[in-house]
Coordinates of C-alpha atoms in Angstrom, one line a residue:
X1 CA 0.0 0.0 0.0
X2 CA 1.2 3.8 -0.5
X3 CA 2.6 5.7 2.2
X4 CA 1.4 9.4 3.2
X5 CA 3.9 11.8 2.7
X6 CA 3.2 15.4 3.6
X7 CA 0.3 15.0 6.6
X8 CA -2.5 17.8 5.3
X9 CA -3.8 20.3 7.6
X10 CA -7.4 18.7 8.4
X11 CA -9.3 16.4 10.9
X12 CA -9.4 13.2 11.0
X13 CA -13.1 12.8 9.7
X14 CA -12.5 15.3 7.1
X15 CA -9.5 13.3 5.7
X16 CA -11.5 10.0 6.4
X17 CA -14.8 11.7 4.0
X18 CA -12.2 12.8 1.6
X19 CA -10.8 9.7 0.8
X20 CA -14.0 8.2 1.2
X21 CA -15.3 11.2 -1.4
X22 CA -12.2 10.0 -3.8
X23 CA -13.0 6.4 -4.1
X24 CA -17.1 7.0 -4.7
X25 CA -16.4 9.5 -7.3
X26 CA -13.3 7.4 -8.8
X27 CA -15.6 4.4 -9.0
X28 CA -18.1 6.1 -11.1
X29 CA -15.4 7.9 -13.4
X30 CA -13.6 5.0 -13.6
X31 CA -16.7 2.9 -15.1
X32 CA -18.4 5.4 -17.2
X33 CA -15.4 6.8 -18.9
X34 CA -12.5 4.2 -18.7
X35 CA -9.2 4.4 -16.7
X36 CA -7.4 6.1 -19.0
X37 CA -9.5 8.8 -20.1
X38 CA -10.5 10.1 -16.8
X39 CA -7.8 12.9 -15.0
X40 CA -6.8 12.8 -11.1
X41 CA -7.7 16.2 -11.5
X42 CA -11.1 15.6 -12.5
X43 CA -11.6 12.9 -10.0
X44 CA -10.2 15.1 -7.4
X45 CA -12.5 18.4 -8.8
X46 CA -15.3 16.2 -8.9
X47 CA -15.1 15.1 -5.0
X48 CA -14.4 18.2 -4.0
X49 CA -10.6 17.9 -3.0
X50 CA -7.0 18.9 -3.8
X51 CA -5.8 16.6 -6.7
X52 CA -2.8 16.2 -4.3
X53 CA -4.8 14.2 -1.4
X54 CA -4.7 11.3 -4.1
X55 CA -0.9 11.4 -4.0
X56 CA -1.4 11.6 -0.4
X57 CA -4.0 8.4 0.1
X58 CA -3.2 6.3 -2.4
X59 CA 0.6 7.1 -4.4
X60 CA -1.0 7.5 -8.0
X61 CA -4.0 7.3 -10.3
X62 CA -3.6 3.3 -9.8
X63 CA -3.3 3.1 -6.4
X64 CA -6.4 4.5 -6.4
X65 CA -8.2 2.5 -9.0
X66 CA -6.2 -0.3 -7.0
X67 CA -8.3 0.6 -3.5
X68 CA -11.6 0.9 -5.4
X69 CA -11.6 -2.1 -6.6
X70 CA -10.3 -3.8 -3.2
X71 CA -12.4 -1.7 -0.8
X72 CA -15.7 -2.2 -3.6
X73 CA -14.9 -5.9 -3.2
X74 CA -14.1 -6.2 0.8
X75 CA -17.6 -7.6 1.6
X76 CA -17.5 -10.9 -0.6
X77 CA -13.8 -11.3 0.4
X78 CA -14.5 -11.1 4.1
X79 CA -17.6 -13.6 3.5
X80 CA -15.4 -16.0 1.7
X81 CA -12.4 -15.9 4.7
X82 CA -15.5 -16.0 6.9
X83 CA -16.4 -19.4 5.3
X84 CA -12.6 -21.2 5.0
X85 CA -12.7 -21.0 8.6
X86 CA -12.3 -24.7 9.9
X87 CA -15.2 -23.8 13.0
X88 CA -17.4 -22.0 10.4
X89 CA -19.7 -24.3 7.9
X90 CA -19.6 -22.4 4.2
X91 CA -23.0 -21.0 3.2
X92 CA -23.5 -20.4 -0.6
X93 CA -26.7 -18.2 0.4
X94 CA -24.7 -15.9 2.4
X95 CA -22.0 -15.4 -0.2
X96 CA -24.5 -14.9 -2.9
X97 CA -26.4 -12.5 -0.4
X98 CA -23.2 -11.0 0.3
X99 CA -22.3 -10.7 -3.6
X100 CA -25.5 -8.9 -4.7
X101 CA -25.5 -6.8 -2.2
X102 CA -22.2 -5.6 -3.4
X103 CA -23.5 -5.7 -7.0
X104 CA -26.9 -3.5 -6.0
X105 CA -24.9 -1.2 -4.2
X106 CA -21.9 -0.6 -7.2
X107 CA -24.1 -1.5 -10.3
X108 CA -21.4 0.5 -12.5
X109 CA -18.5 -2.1 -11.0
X110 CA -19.3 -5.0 -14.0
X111 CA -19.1 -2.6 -16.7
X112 CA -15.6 -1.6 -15.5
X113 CA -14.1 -4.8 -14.6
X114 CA -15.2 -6.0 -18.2
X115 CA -13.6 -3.1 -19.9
X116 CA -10.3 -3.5 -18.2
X117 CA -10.3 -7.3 -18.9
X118 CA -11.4 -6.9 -22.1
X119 CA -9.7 -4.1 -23.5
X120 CA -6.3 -4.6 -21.9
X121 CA -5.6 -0.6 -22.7
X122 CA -3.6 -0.2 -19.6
X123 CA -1.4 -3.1 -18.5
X124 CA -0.8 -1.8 -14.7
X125 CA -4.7 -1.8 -14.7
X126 CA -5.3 -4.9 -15.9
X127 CA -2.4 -6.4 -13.5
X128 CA -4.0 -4.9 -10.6
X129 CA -7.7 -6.0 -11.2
X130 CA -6.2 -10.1 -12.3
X131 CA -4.5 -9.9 -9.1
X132 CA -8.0 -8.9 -7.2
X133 CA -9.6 -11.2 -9.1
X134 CA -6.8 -14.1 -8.6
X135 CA -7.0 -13.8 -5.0
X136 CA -11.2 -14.2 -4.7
X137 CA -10.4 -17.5 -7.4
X138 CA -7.9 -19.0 -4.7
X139 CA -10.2 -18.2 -2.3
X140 CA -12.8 -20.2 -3.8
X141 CA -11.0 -23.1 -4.1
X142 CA -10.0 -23.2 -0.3
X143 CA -14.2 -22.4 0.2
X144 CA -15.0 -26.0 -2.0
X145 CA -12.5 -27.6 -0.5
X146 CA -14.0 -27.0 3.1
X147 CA -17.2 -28.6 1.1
X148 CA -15.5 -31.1 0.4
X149 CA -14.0 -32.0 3.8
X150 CA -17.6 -32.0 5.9
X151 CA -18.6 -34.3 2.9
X152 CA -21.2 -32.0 1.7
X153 CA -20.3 -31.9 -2.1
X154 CA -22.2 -34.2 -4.6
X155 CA -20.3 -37.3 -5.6
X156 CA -22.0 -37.8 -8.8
X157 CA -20.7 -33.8 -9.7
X158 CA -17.2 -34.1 -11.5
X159 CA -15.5 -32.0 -8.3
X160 CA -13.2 -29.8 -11.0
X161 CA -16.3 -28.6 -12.3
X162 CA -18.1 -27.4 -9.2
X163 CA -16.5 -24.4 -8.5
X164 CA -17.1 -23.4 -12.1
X165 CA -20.5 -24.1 -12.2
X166 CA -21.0 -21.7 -9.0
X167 CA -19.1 -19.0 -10.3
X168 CA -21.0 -19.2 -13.4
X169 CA -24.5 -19.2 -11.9
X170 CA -23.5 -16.4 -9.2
X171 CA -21.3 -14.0 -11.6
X172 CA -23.2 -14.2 -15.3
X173 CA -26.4 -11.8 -14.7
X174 CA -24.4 -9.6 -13.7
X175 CA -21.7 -9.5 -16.4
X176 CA -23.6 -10.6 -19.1
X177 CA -24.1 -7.7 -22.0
X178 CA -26.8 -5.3 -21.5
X179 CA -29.1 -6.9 -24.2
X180 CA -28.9 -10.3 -22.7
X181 CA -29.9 -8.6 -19.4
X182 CA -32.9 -6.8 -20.6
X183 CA -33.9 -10.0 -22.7
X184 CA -33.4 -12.3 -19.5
X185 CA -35.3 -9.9 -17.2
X186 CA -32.0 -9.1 -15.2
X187 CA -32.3 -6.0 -12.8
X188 CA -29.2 -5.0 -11.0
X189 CA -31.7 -4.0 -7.4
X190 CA -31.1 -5.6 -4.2
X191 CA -34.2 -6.7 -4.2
X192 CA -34.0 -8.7 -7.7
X193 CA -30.5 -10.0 -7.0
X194 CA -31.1 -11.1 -3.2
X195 CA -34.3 -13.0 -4.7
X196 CA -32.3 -14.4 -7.4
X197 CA -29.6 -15.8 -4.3
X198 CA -33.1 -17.4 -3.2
X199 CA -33.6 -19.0 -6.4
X200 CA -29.8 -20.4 -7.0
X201 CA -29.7 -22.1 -3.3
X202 CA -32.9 -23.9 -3.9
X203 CA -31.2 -24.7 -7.6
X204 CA -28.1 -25.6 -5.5
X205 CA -30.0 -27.5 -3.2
X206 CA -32.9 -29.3 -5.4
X207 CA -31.3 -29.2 -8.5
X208 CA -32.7 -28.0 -12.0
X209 CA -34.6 -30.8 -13.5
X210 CA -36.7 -34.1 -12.8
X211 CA -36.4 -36.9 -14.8
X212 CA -38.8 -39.7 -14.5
X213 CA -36.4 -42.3 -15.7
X214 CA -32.2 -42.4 -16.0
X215 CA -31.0 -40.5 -18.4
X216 CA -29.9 -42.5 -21.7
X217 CA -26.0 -42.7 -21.8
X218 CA -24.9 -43.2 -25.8
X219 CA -21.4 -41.9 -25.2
X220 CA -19.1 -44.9 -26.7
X221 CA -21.8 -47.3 -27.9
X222 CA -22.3 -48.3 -31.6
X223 CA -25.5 -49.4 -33.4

């Protein structure tokens, strides 16, 4: 993390709203207009602060986008630490919960992360937002793993495939492109997304379809 250089002349709560201040209006900036394309000076007009108070917080334009995206994603990686813990059962519902919430609340952050994955324009960006997203990817492996060990994971799923199939269900509304969304009824609320949670735990739980008889297995045979 940066280090503070040159202490400014203010209270603590004023220096705690302005970096709060910098990060709201740096997420928004960020998302609407790209990394690249946005100025620390317009970031810094916009939330009413000296452009040098982002030297001072967080070292550079980066660090900043850097806290953004750490501090935007604290929530779901506290939840997921919260469900490694050996005394602690994991609880899909709560990390969805957890998720959406995060989502309703910052319903601009999909757009960006897409943009920087996608676009590559800034490779400091795009090392910064891989690492983030590295990090929650390790953590899920450790969270289906504790699955695995209080036997809880289904043994007719291939296991390599579980956590894939979760991050797919939980992550896809909300990244998929805008016309898909409005065509799959998609709404980036709290109340949508906490109701879809609903839906995918009873899905996780119950499963998708019934089938009256066993499915018909042709892989490998011959007429």
């Amino acid at each position: 993390m940066t280090t503070r250089i040159g202490r400014p002349k203010q209270s603590d709560k004023k220096q705690d709203s302005a970096r709060s201040n910098l990060i709201t209006v740096a997420k928004r900036c960020f998302s609407e207009q790209g990394f690249d394309k946005v100025s620390t000076r317009k970031i810094a007009l916009s939330a009413g602060v000296d452009a040098a108070m982002i030297r001072y917080y967080f070292g550079s334009k980066a660090g900043l986008f850097e806290a953004t995206i750490q501090e935007t994603l604290a929530p779901v990686i506290k939840q997921f630490q919260a469900d490694i813990d050996p005394d602690t059962p994991p609880n899909p519902l709560l990390l969805m919960q957890t998720y959406y919430r995060m989502i309703a609340a910052n319903p601009m952050l999909p757009k960006l992360m897409l943009h920087v994955l996608s676009q590559q324009d800034n490779p400091q960006v795009f090392t910064i937002l891989t690492g983030v997203i590295d990090n929650l990817l390790k953590r899920s492996e450790k969270w289906i793993e504790a699955f695995k060990q209080q036997e809880q994971i289904n043994p007719n799923l291939n296991p390599a495939w579980i956590r894939l199939s979760f991050v797919s269900l939980m992550i896809f509304p909300v990244l998929a492109p805008k016309y898909l969304q409005e065509q799959l009824g998609v709404e980036l609320k709290e109340d949508w997304l906490l109701g879809l949670a609903n839906h995918n735990q009873t899905l996780l739980e119950q499963g998708l379809f019934s089938f009256s008889s066993p499915r018909n297995d042709t892989k490998g045979k011959q007429e």
